PDB file of C-alpha atoms in Angstrom:
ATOM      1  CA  UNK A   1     121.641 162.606  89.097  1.00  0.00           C
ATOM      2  CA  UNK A   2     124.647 161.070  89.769  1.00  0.00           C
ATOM      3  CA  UNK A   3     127.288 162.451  87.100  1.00  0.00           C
ATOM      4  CA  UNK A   4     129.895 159.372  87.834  1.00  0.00           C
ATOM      5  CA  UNK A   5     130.182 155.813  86.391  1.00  0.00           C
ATOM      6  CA  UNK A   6     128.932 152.611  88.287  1.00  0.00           C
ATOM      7  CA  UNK A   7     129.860 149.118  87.491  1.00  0.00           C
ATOM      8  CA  UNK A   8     126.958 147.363  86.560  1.00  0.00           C
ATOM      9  CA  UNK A   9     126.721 143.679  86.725  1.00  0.00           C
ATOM     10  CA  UNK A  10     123.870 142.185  84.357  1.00  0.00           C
ATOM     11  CA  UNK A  11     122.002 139.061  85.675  1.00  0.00           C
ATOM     12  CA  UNK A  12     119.169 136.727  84.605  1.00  0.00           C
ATOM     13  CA  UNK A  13     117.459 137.563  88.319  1.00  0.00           C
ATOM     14  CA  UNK A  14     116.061 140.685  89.827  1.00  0.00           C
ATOM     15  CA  UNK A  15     117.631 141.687  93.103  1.00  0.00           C
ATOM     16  CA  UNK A  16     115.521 143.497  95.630  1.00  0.00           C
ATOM     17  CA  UNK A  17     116.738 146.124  98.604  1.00  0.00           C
ATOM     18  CA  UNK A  18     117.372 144.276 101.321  1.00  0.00           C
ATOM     19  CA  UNK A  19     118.176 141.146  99.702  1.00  0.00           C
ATOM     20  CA  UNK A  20     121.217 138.943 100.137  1.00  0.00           C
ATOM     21  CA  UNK A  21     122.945 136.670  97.265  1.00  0.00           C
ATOM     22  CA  UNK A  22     125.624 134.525  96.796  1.00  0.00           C
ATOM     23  CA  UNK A  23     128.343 135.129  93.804  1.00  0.00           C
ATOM     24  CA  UNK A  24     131.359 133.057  92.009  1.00  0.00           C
ATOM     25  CA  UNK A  25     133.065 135.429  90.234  1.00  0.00           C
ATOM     26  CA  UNK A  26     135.308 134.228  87.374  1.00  0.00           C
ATOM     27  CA  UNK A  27     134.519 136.278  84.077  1.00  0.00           C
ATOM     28  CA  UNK A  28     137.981 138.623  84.066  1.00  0.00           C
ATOM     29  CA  UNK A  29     135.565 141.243  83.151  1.00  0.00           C
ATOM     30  CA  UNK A  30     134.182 141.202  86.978  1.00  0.00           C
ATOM     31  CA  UNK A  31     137.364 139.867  88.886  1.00  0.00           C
ATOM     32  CA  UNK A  32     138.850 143.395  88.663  1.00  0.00           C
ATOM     33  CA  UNK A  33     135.944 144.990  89.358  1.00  0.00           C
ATOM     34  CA  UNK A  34     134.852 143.297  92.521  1.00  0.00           C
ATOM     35  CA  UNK A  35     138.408 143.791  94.261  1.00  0.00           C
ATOM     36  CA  UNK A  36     138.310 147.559  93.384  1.00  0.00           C
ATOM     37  CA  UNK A  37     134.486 147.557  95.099  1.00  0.00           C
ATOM     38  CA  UNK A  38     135.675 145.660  97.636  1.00  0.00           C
ATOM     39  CA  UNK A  39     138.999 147.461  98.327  1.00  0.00           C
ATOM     40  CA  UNK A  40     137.202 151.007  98.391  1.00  0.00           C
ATOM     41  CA  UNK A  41     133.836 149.918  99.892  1.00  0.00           C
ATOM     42  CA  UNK A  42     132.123 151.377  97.068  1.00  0.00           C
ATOM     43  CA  UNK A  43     128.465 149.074  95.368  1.00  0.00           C
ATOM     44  CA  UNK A  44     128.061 147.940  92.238  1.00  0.00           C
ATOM     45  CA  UNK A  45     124.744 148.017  90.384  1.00  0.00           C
ATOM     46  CA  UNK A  46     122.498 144.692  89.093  1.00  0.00           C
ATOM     47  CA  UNK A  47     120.249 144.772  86.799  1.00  0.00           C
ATOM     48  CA  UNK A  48     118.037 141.976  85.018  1.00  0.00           C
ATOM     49  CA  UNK A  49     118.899 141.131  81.871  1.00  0.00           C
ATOM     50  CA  UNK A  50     116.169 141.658  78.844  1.00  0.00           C
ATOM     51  CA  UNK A  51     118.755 139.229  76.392  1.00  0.00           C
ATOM     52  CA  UNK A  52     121.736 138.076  76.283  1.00  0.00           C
ATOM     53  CA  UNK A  53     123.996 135.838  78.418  1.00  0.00           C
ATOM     54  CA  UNK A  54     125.300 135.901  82.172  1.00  0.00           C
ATOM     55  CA  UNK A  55     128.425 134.769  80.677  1.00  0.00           C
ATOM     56  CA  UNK A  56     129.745 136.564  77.414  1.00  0.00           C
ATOM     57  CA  UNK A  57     129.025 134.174  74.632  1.00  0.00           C
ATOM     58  CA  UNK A  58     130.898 134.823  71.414  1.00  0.00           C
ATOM     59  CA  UNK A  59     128.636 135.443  68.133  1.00  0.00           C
ATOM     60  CA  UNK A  60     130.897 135.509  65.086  1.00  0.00           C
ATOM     61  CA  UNK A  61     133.819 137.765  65.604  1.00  0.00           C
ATOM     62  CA  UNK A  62     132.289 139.441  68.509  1.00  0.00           C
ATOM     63  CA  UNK A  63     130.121 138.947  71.442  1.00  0.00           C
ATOM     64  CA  UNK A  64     126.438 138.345  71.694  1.00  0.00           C
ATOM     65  CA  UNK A  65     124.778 141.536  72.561  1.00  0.00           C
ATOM     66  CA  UNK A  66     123.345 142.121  75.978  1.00  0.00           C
ATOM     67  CA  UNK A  67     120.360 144.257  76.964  1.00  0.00           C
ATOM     68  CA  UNK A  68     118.727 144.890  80.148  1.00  0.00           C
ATOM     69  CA  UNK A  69     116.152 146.852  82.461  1.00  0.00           C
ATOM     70  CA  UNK A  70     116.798 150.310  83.280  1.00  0.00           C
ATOM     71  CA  UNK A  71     116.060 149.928  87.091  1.00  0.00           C
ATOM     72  CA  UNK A  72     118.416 147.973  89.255  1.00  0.00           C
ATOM     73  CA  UNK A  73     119.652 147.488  92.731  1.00  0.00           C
ATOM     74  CA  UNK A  74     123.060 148.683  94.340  1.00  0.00           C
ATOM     75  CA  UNK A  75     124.894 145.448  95.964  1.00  0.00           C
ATOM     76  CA  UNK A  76     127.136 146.223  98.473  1.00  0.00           C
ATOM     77  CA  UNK A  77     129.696 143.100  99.681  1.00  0.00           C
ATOM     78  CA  UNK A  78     129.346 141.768 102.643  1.00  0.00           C
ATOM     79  CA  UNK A  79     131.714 139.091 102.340  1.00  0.00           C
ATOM     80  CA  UNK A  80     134.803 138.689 100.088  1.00  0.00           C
ATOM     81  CA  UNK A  81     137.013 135.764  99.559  1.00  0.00           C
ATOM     82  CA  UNK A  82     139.355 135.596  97.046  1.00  0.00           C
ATOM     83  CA  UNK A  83     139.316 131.070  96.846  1.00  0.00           C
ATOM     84  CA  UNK A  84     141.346 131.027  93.862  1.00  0.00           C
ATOM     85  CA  UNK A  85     143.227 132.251  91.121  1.00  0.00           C
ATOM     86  CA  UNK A  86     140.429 133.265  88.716  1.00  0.00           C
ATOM     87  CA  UNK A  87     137.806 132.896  91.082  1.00  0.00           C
ATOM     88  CA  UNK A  88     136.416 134.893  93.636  1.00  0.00           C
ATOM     89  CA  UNK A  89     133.616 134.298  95.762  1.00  0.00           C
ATOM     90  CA  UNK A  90     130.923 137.159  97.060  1.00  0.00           C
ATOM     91  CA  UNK A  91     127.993 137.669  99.070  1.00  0.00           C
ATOM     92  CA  UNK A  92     126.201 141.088  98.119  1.00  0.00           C
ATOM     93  CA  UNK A  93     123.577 142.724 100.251  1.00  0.00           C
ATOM     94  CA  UNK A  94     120.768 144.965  98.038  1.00  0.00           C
ATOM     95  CA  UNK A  95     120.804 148.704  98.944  1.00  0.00           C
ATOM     96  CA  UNK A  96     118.769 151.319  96.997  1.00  0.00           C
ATOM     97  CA  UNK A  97     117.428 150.912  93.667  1.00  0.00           C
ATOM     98  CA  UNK A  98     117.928 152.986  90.717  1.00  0.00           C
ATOM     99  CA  UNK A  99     117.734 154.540  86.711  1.00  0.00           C
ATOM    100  CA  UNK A 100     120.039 153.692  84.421  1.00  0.00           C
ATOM    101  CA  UNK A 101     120.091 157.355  82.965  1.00  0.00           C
ATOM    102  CA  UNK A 102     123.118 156.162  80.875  1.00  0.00           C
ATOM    103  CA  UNK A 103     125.283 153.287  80.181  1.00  0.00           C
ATOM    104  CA  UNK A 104     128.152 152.363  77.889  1.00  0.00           C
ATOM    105  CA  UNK A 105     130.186 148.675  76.928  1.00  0.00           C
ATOM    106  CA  UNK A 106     134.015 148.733  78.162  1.00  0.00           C
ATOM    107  CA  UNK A 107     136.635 147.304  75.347  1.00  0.00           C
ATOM    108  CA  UNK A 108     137.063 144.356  77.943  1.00  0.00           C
ATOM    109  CA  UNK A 109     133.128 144.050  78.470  1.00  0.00           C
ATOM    110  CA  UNK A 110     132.381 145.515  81.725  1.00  0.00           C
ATOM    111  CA  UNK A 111     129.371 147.891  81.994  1.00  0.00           C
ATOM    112  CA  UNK A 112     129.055 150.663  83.241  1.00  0.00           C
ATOM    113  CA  UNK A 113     125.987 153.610  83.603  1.00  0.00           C
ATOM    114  CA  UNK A 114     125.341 156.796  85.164  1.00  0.00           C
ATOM    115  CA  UNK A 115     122.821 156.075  87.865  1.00  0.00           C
ATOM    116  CA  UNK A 116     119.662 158.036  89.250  1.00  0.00           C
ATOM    117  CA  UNK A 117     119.592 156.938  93.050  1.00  0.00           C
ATOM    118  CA  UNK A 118     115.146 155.910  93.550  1.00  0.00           C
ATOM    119  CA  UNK A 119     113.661 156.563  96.672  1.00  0.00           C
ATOM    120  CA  UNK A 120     113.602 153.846  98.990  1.00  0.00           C
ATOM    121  CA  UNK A 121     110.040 152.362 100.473  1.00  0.00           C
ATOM    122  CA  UNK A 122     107.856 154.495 102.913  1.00  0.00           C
ATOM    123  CA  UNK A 123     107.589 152.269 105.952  1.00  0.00           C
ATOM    124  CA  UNK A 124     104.164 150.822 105.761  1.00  0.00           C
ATOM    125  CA  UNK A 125     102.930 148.864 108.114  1.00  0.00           C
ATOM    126  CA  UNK A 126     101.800 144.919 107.638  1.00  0.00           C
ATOM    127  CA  UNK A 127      97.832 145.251 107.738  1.00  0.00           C
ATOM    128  CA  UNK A 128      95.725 142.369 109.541  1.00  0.00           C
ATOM    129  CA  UNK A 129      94.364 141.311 106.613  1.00  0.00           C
ATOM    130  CA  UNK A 130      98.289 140.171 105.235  1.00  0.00           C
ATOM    131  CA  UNK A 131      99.993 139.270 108.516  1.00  0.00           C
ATOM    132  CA  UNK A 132      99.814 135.790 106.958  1.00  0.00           C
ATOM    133  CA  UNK A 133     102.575 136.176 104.849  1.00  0.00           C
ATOM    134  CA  UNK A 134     104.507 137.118 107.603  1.00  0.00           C
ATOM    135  CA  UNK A 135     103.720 133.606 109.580  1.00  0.00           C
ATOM    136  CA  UNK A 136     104.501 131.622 106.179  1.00  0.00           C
ATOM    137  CA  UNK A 137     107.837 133.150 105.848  1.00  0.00           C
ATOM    138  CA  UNK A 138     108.345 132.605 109.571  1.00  0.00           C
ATOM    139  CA  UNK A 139     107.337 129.163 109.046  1.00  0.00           C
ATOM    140  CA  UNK A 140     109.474 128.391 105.639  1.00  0.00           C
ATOM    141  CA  UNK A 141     113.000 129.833 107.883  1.00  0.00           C
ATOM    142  CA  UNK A 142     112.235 127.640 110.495  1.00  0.00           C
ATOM    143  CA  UNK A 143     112.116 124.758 108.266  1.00  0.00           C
ATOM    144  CA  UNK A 144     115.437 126.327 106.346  1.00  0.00           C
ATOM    145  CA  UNK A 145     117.008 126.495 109.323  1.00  0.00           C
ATOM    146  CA  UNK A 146     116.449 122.940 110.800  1.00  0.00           C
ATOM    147  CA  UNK A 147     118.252 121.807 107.820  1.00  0.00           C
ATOM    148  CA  UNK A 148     121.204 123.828 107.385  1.00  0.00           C
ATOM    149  CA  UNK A 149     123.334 126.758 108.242  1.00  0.00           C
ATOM    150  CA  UNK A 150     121.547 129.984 108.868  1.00  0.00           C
ATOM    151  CA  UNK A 151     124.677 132.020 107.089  1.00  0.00           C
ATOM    152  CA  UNK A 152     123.462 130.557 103.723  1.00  0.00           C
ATOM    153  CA  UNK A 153     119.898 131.071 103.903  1.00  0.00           C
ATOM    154  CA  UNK A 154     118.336 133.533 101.458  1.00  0.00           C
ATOM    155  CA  UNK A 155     116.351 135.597 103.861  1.00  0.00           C
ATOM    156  CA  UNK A 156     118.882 137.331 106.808  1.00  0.00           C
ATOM    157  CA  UNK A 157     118.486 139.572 109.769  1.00  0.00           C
ATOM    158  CA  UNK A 158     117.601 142.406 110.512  1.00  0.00           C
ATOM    159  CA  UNK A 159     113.915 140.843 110.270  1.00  0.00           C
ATOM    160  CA  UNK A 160     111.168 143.004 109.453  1.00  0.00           C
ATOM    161  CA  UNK A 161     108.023 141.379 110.034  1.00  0.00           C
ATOM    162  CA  UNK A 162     106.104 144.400 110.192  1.00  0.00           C
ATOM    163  CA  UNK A 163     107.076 146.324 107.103  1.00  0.00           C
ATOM    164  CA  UNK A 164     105.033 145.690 103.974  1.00  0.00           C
ATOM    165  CA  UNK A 165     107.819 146.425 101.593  1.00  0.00           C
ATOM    166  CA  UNK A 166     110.420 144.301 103.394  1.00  0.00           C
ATOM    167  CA  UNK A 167     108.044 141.747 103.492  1.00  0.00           C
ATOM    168  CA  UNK A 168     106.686 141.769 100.050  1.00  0.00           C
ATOM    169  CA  UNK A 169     110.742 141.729  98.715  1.00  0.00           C
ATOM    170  CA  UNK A 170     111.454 138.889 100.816  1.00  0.00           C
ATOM    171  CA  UNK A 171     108.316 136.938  99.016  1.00  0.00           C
ATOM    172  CA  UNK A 172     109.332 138.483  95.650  1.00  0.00           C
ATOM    173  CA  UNK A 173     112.757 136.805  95.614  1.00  0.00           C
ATOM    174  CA  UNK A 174     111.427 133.194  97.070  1.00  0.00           C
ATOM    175  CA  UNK A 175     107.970 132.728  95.003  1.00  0.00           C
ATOM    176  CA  UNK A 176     108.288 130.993  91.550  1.00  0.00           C
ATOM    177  CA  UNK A 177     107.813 133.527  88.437  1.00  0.00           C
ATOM    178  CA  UNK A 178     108.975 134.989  85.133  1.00  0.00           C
ATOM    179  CA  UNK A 179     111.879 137.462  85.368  1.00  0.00           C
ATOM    180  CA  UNK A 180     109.614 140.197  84.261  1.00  0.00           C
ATOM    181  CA  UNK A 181     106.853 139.513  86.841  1.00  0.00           C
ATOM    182  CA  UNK A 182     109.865 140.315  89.478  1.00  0.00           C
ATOM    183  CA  UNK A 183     110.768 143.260  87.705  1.00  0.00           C
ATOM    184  CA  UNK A 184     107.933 144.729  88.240  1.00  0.00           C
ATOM    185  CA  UNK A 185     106.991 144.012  91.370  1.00  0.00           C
ATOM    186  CA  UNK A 186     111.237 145.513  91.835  1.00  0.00           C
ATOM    187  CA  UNK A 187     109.904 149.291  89.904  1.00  0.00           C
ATOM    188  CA  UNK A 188     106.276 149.226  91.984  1.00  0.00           C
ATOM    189  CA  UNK A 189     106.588 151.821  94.666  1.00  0.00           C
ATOM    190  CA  UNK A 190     103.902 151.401  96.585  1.00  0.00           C
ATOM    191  CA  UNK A 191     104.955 148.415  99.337  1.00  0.00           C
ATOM    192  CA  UNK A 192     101.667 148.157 100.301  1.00  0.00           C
ATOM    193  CA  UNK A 193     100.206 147.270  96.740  1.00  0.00           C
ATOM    194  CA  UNK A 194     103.402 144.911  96.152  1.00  0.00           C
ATOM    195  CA  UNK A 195     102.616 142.872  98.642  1.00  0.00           C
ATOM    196  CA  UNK A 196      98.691 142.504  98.700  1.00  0.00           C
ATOM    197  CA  UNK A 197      99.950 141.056  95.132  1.00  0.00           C
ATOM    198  CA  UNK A 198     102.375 139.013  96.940  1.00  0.00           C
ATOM    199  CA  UNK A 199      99.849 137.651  99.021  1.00  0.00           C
ATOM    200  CA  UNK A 200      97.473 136.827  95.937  1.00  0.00           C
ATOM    201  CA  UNK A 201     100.073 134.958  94.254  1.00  0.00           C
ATOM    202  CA  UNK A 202     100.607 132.823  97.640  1.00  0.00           C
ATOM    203  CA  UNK A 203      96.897 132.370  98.237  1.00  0.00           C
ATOM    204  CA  UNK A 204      96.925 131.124  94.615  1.00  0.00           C
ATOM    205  CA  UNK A 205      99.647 128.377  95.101  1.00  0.00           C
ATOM    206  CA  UNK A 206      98.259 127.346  97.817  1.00  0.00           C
ATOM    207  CA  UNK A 207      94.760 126.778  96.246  1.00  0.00           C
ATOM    208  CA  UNK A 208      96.382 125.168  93.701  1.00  0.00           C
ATOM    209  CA  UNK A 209      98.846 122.601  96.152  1.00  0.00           C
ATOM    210  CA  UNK A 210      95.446 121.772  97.927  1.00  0.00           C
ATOM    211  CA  UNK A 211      93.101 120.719  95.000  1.00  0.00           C
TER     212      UNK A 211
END
């Protein structure tokens, strides 16, 4: 177990390895800790949020309390630009998931926990059966991507059309569905059983778009 602290950055979302997002930072209680993660090329953690606010939201003389799941994602940034005073804008990449073994409130609001690093997906292959999935996403990027710039599309390279767990992320992020439904589809370690659920959900909108 890791016996250091890790910034953790609460969010009404689930972020998946291998994932890319998009950031404004502007709460002071993230400005300084992006530039330090930046500057030393260290990740920050995110977890989903079980209540509270994105943004602190005062409740009486203090804050409204925030809670959230005890598995998470590393981010690392990929891209850093500092637009303003007071605002900084970020595009994280997902790493390895992990336990929040630990975590404790700064004075200014920043948390942070002591992190158990998870074991990252066995490579499973895509079976015939779900290669489907694979050609829909294919499809949906092509259509992304006749629209408007590749850089800010949710899904980037390296592809990995093959792997199950990839794969059933990629789907995971994109597909419409409660916060909790993500998170645990985020926890299950088998890829292979994440995405034949995946695939159900898709088979099931599209039943539903066709009636």
């Amino acid at each position: 177990m890791n016996t250091t602290e890790t910034p953790l950055f609460p969010l009404r979302s689930v972020f998946f390895p291998g994932g890319h997002l998009a950031l404004r930072i502007f709460e002071p209680r993230y400005l300084d800790m992006v530039q330090r993660c930046h500057a030393r090329g260290e990740p920050f953690g995110i977890v989903a949020l079980t209540s509270g606010e994105e943004v602190r939201r005062r409740e009486g003389e203090g804050f409204r309390a925030e809670a959230f799941h005890d598995v998470g994602t590393l981010a690392r940034i990929e891209d850093f630009e500092h637009a303003q005073a007071g605002l900084i804008n970020i595009r994280i990449c997902g790493t390895q998931r992990f336990r929040v073994q630990g975590s404790r409130n700064l004075s200014h609001g920043l948390w942070v926990g002591r992190l158990e690093l998870l074991a990252g997906d066995v490579a499973v292959p895509v079976p015939d059966d779900l290669r489907q999935a694979a050609q829909q996403l294919q499809d949906l990027l092509s259509g992304w991507k006749a629209r408007g710039a590749a850089d800010d599309l949710p899904v980037q390279p390296p592809y990995q059309w093959d792997d199950a767990g990839w794969l059933a992320n990629r789907w995971a992020e994109l597909l419409p569905m409660p916060v909790e439904a993500r998170q645990r589809l985020m926890v299950m370690d088998n890829p292979l059983l994440r995405l034949e659920l995946i695939v159900d959900r898709l088979d099931a909108l599209t039943r539903s778009a066709n009636r």
